[in-house]
Short mmCIF file of C-alpha atoms in Angstrom, two decimals:
data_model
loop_
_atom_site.label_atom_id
_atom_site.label_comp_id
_atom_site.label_asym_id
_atom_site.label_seq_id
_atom_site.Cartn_x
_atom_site.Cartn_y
_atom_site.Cartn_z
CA UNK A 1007 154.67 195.08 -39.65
CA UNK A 1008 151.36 195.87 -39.44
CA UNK A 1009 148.82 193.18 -38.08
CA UNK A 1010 146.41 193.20 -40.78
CA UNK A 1011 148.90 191.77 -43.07
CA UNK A 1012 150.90 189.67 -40.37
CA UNK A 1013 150.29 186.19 -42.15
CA UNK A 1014 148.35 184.08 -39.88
CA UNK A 1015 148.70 179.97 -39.40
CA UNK A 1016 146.31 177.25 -38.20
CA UNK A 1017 147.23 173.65 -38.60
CA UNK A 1018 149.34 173.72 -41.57
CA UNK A 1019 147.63 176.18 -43.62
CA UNK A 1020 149.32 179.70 -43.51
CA UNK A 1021 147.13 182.63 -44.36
CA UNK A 1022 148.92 185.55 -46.43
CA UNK A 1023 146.84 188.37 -44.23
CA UNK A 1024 143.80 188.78 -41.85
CA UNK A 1025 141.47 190.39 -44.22
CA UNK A 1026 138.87 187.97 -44.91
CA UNK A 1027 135.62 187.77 -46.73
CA UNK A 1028 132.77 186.28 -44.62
CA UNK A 1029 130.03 184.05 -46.19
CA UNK A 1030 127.55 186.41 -48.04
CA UNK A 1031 124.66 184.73 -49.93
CA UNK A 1032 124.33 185.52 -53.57
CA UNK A 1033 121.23 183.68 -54.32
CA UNK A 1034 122.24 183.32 -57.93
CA UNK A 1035 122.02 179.36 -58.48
CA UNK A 1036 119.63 177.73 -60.75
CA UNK A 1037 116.73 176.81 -58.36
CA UNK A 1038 116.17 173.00 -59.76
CA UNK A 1039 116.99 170.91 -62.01
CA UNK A 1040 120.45 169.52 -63.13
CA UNK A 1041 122.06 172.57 -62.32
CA UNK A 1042 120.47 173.38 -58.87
CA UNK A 1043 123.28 174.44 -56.18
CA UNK A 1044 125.41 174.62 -58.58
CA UNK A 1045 128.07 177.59 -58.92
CA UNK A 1046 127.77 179.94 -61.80
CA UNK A 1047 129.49 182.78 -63.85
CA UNK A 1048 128.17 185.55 -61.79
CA UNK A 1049 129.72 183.62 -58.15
CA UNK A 1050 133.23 182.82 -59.88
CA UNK A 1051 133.35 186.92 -60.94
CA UNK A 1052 132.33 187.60 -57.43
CA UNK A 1053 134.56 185.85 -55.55
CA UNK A 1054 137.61 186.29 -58.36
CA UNK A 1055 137.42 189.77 -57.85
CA UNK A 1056 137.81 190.03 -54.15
CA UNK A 1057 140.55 187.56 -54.17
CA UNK A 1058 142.55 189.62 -57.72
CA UNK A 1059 141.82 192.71 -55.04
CA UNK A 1060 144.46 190.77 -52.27
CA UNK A 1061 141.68 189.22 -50.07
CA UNK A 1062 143.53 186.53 -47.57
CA UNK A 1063 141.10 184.31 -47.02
CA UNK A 1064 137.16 183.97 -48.76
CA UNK A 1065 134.71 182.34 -47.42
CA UNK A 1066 131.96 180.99 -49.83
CA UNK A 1067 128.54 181.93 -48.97
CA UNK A 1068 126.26 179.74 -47.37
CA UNK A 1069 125.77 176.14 -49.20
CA UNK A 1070 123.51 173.88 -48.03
CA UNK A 1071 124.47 169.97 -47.29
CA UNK A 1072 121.04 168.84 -48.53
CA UNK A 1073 117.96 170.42 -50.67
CA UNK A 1074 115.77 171.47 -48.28
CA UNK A 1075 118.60 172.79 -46.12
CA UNK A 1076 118.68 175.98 -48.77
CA UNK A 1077 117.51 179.46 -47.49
CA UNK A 1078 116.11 179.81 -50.48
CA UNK A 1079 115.48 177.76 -53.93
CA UNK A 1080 118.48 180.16 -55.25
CA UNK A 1081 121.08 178.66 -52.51
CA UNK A 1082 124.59 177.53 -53.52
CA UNK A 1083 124.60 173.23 -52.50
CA UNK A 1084 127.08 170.68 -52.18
CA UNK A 1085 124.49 167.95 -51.77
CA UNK A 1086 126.30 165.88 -55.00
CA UNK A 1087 129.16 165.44 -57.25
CA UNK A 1088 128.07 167.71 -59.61
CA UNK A 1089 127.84 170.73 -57.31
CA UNK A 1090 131.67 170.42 -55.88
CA UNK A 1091 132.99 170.02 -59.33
CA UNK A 1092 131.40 172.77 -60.69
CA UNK A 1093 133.44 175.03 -57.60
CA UNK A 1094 136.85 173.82 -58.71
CA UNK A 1095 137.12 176.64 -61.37
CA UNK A 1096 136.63 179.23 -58.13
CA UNK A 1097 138.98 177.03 -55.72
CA UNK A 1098 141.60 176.78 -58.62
CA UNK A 1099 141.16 180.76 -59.31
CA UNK A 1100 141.46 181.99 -55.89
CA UNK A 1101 144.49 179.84 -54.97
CA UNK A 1102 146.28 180.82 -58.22
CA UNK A 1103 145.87 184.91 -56.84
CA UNK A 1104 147.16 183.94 -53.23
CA UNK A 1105 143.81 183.94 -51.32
CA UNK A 1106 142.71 180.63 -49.62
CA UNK A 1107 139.47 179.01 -50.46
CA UNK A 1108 136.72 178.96 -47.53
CA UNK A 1109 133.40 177.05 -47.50
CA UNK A 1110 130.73 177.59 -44.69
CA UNK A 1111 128.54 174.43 -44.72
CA UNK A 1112 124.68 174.80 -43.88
CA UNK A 1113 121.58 174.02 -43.26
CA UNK A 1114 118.61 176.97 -42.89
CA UNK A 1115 116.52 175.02 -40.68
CA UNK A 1116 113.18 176.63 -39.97
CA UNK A 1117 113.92 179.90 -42.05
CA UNK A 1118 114.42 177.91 -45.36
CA UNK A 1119 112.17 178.28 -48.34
CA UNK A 1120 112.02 181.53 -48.56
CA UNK A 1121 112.25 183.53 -51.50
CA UNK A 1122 115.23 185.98 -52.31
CA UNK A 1123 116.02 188.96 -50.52
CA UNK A 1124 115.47 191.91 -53.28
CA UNK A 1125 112.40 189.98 -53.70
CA UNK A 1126 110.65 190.78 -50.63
CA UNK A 1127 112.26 187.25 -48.59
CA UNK A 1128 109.09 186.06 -47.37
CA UNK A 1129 108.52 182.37 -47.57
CA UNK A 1130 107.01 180.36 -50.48
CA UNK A 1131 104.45 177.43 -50.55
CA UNK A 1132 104.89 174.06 -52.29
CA UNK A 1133 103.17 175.61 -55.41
CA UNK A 1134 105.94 178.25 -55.82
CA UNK A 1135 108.78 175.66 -56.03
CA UNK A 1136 109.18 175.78 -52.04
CA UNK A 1137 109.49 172.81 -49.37
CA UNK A 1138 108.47 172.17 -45.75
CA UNK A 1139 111.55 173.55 -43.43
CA UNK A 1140 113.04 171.48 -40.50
CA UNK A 1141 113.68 172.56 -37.36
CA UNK A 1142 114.10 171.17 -33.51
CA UNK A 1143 110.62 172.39 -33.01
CA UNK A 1144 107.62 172.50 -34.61
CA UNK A 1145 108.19 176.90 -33.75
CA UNK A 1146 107.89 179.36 -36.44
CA UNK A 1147 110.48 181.88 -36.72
CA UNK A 1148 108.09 184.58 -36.92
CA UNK A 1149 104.80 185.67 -37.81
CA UNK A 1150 104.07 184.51 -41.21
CA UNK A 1151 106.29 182.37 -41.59
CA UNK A 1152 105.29 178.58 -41.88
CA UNK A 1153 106.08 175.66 -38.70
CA UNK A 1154 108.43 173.84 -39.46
CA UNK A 1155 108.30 170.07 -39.14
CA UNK A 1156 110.01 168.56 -35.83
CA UNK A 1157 113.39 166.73 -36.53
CA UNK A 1158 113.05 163.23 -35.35
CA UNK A 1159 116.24 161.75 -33.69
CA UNK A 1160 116.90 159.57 -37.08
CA UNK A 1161 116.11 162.69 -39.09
CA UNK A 1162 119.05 164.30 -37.30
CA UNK A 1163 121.09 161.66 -37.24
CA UNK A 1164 120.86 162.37 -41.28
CA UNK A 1165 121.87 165.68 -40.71
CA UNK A 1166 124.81 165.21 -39.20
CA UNK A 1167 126.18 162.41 -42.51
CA UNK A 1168 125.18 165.37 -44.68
CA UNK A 1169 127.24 167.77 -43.26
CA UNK A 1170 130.28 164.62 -43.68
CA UNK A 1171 129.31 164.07 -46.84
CA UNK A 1172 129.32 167.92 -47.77
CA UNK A 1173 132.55 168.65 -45.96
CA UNK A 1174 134.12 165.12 -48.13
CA UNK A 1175 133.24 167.17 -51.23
CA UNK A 1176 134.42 170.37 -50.18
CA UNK A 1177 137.86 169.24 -49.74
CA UNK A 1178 137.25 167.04 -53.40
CA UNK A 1179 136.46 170.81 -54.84
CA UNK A 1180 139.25 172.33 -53.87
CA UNK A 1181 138.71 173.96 -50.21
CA UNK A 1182 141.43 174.79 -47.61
CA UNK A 1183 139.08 175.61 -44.97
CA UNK A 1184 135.84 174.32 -43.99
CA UNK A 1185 133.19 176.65 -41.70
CA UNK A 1186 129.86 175.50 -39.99
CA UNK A 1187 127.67 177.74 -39.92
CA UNK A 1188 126.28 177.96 -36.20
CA UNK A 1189 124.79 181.53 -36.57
CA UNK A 1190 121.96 183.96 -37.20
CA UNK A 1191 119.25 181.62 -36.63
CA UNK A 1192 120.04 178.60 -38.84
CA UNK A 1193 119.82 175.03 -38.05
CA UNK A 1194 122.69 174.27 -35.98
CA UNK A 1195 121.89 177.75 -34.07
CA UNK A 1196 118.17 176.94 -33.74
CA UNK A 1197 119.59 173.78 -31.79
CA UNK A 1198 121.72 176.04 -29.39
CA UNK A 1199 118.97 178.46 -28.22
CA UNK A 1200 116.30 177.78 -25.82
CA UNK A 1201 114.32 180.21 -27.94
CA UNK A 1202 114.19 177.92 -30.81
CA UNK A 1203 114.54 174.46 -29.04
CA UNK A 1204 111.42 173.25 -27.30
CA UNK A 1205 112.74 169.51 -27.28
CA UNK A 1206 112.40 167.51 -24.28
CA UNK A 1207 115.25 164.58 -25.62
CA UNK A 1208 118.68 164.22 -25.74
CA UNK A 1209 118.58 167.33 -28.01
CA UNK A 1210 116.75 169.80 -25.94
CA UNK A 1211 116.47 171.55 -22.31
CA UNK A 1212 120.08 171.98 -21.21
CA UNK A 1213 123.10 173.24 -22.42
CA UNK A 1214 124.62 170.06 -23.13
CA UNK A 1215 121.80 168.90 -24.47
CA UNK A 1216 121.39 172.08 -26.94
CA UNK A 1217 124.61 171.90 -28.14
CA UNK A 1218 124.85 168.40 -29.00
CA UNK A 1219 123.71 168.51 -32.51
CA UNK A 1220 126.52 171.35 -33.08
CA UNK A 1221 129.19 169.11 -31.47
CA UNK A 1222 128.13 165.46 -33.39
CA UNK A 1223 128.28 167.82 -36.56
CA UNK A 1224 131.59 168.77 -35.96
CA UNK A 1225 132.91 165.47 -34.67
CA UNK A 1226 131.83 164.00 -37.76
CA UNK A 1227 133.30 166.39 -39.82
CA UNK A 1228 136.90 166.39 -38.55
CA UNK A 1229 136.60 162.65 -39.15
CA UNK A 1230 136.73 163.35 -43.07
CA UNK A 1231 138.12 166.87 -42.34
CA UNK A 1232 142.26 166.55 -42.90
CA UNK A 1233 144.47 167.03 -39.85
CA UNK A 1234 146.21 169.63 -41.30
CA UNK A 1235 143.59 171.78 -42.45
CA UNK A 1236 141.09 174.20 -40.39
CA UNK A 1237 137.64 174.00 -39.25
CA UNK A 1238 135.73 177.00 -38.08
CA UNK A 1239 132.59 177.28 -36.26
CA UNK A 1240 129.96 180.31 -36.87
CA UNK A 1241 128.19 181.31 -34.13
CA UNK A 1242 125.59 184.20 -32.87
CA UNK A 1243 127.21 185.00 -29.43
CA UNK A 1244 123.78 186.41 -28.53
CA UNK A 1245 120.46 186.53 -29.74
CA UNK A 1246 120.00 189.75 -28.08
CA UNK A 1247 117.34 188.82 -25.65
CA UNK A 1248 116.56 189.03 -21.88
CA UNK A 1249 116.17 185.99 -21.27
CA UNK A 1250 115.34 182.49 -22.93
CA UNK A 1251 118.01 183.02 -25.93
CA UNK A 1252 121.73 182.02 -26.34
CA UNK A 1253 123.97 184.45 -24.44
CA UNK A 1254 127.47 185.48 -24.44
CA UNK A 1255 128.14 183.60 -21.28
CA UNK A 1256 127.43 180.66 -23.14
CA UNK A 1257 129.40 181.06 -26.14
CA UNK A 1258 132.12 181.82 -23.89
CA UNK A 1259 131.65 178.37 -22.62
CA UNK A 1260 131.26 176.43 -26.00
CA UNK A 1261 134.14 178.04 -27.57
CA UNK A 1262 136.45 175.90 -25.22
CA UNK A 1263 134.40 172.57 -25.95
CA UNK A 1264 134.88 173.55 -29.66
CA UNK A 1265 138.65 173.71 -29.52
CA UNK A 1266 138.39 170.22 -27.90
CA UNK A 1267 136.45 169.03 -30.41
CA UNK A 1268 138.61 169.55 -32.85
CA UNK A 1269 137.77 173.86 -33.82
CA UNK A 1270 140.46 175.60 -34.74
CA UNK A 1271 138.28 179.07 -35.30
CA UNK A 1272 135.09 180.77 -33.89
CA UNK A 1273 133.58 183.23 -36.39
CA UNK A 1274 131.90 185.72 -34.22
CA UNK A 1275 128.76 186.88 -35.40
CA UNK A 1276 125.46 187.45 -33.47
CA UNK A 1277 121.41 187.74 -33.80
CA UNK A 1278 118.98 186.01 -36.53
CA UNK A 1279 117.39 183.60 -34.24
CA UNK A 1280 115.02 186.11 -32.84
CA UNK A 1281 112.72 188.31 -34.94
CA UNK A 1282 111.90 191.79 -33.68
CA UNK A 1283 114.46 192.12 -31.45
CA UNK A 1284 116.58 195.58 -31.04
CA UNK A 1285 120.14 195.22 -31.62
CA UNK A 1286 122.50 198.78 -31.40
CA UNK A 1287 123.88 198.63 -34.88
CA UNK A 1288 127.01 200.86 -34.79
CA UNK A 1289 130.86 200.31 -36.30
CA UNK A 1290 132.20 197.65 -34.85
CA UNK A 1291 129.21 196.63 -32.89
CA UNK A 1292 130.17 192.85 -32.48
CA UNK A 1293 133.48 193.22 -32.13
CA UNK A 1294 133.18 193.27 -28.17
CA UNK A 1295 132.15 189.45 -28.54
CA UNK A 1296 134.42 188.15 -30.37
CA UNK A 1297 137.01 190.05 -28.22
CA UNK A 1298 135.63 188.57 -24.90
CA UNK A 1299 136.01 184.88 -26.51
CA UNK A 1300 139.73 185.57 -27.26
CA UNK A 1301 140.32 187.04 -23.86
CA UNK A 1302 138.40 184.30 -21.68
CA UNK A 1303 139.30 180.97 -23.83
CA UNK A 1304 142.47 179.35 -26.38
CA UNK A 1305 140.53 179.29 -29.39
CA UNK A 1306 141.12 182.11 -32.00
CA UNK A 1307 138.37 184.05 -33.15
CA UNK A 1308 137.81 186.39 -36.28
CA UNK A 1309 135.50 189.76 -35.70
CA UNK A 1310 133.05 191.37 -37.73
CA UNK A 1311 130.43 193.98 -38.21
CA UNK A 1312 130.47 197.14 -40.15
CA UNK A 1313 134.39 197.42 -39.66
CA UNK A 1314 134.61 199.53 -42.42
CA UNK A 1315 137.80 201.72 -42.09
CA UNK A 1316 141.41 200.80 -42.79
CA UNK A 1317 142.63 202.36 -38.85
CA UNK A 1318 139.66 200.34 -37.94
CA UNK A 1319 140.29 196.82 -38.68
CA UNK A 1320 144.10 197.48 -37.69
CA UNK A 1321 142.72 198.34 -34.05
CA UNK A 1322 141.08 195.76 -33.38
CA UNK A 1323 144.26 193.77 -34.49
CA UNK A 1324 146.48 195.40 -32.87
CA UNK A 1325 144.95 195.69 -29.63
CA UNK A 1326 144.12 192.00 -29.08
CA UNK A 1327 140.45 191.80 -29.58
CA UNK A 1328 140.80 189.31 -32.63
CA UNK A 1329 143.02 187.53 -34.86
CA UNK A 1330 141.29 188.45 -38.04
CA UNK A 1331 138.37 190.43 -39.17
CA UNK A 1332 135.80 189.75 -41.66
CA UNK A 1333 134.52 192.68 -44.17
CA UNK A 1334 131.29 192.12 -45.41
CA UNK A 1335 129.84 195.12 -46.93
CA UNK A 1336 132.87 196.79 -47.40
CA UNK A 1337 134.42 193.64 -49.57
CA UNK A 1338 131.31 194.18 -51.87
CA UNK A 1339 131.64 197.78 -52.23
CA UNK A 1340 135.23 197.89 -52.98
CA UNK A 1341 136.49 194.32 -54.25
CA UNK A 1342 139.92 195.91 -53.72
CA UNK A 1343 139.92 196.84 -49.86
CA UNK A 1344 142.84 194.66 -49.18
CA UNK A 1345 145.24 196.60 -51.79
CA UNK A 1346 143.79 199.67 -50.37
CA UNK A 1347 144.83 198.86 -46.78
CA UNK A 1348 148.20 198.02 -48.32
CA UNK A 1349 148.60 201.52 -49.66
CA UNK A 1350 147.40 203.53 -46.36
CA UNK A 1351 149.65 200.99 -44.35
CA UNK A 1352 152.55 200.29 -46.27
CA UNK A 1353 152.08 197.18 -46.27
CA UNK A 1354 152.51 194.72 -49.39
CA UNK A 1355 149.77 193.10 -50.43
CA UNK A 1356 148.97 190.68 -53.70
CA UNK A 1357 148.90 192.74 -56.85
CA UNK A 1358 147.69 190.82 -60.58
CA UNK A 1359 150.39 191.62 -63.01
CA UNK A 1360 147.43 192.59 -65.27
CA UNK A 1361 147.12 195.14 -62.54
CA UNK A 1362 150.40 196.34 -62.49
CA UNK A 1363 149.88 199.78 -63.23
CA UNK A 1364 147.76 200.05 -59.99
CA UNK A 1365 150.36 199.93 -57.86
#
């Protein structure tokens, strides 16, 4: 059989194959009002297609556990009721084609409020329908960009019942799997690296200290989380720095107090806490991370990073350095990748019966 469409099990959720869609922000909600956060036509066509196309597992992009947790105004939320009912026509969709329903749970942190990408992404004042961002400390991510206001213990505190509160809904709307999202400079992350996390509390200096926040989030969340369903954690092995930043060494180390804890996944990714630093963009080029995290500790891991190629993604399968891989750019370039892979591989994968003639 060929391990890209080995079916894959955590808890008692069994995954029909290990191509999965990573989080990938649309930016495509109404920015306020009634309807802010909340799902539209354009994000169940999105993810419907991937998941018609034999996708195993998509995870929902980025959707923020409170307002000003949004990267920008145009974020997906899960802040109310109204919000996680709106995503049970995608849940009910995706689960109907074979594909399991993901959610990655956030908060931006000190890179919120800023406006969308193909608009430039720079951040946006008050006047322009834009908010004061939170952070551990009061440390812009870059020039330009505004300081964000220091968390106080209490404020965090609140953080933490968000992300409870979001992961509750989730499961109301339908979700089989629940992600934090621990990477590329976001909240949680910004907590984890020295280079973001001045504090001098409970919260700041050493590693245990650093990666409380991540740890009380995800303690609180398998508390509402079911038993039988996965967690995963999202983090940024590195920040590609020198010194001063998160390293691999220490993800290595986490990834163990995350399986206690309760994770039954880490979603290697890496960078975004860091502006201006070099990283050697090539196929596959943070791969070698998640691989030394499978290697060196008992909790699974999924890879990603331009793996474009059918022979690629089977690789890194089949020679141990993952137990699934994520396809980012590819999944929005061909929806159908999965049923593509089946072909090359002979391999069966889900086929519509509207699409019958594909086959």
């Amino acid at each position: 059989m060929s391990a890209l469409f080995e079916p894959y099990t955590l808890r008692s959720l069994t995954i029909p194959n290990r191509i999965w869609m990573p989080p990938m922000c649309q930016y495509s909600a109404a920015p306020d009002g009634p309807e802010a956060g909340v799902p539209q036509d354009w994000h169940f066509a999105h993810y419907a297609a991937r998941a018609a196309g034999g996708t195993g597992l998509i995870i929902v992009e980025a959707t923020a556990v409170s307002p000003e947790g949004r990267i920008s105004p145009y974020d997906l939320g899960i802040w109310n009721d109204t919000q996680a009912r709106a995503f049970r026509r995608t849940t009910d969709f995706l689960k109907n084609q074979g594909t399991v329903p993901a959610i990655q749970l956030a908060h931006a942190g000190r890179k919120a409020s800023t406006e969308r990408p193909w608009k430039g992404g720079a951040p946006i004042g008050t006047d322009e329908g834009g908010w004061q961002p939170l952070a551990p400390s009061a440390v812009a991510f870059a020039e330009g960009h505004p300081v964000p206001a220091e968390l106080t213990v209490e404020q965090i505190r609140e953080v933490v019942g968000q992300f409870a509160e979001a992961a509750r809904r989730a499961l109301d709307a339908g979700f089989e799997v629940a992600e934090l999202h621990g990477a590329h400079g976001y909240l949680i992350g910004e907590f984890l690296s020295p280079h973001s996390n001045k504090r001098t509390d409970v919260y700041g200096g050493s590693y245990e200290n650093r990666t409380r926040l991540a740890l009380e989030v995800v303690d609180a969340v398998r508390e509402v989380w079911p038993q039988d369903k996965p967690l995963f954690f999202r983090i940024s092995a590195t920040d590609w720095l020198d010194e001063a930043g998160w390293t691999a060494d220490e993800t290595v180390r986490f990834a163990d107090t995350l399986k206690e804890h309760g994770v039954d996944l880490l979603d290697v990714s890496t960078g975004g806490n860091a502006s201006g630093v070099r990283i050697p963009v090539e196929p596959g080029y943070q791969v070698p991370f998640a691989a030394r995290v499978k290697a060196e500790t008992a909790l699974p891991v999924a890879a990603v990073g331009l793996i474009t190629e059918v022979a690629q993604a089977e690789k890194i399968l089949a020679n141990g350095e993952a137990d699934a891989v994520l396809l980012g750019r590819e999944l929005l370039r061909d929806p159908s990748w999965a049923r593509r892979a089946g072909r090359e591989l002979g391999a069966e994968v889900h086929v519509p019966d509207q699409y019958h003639r594909s086959v």
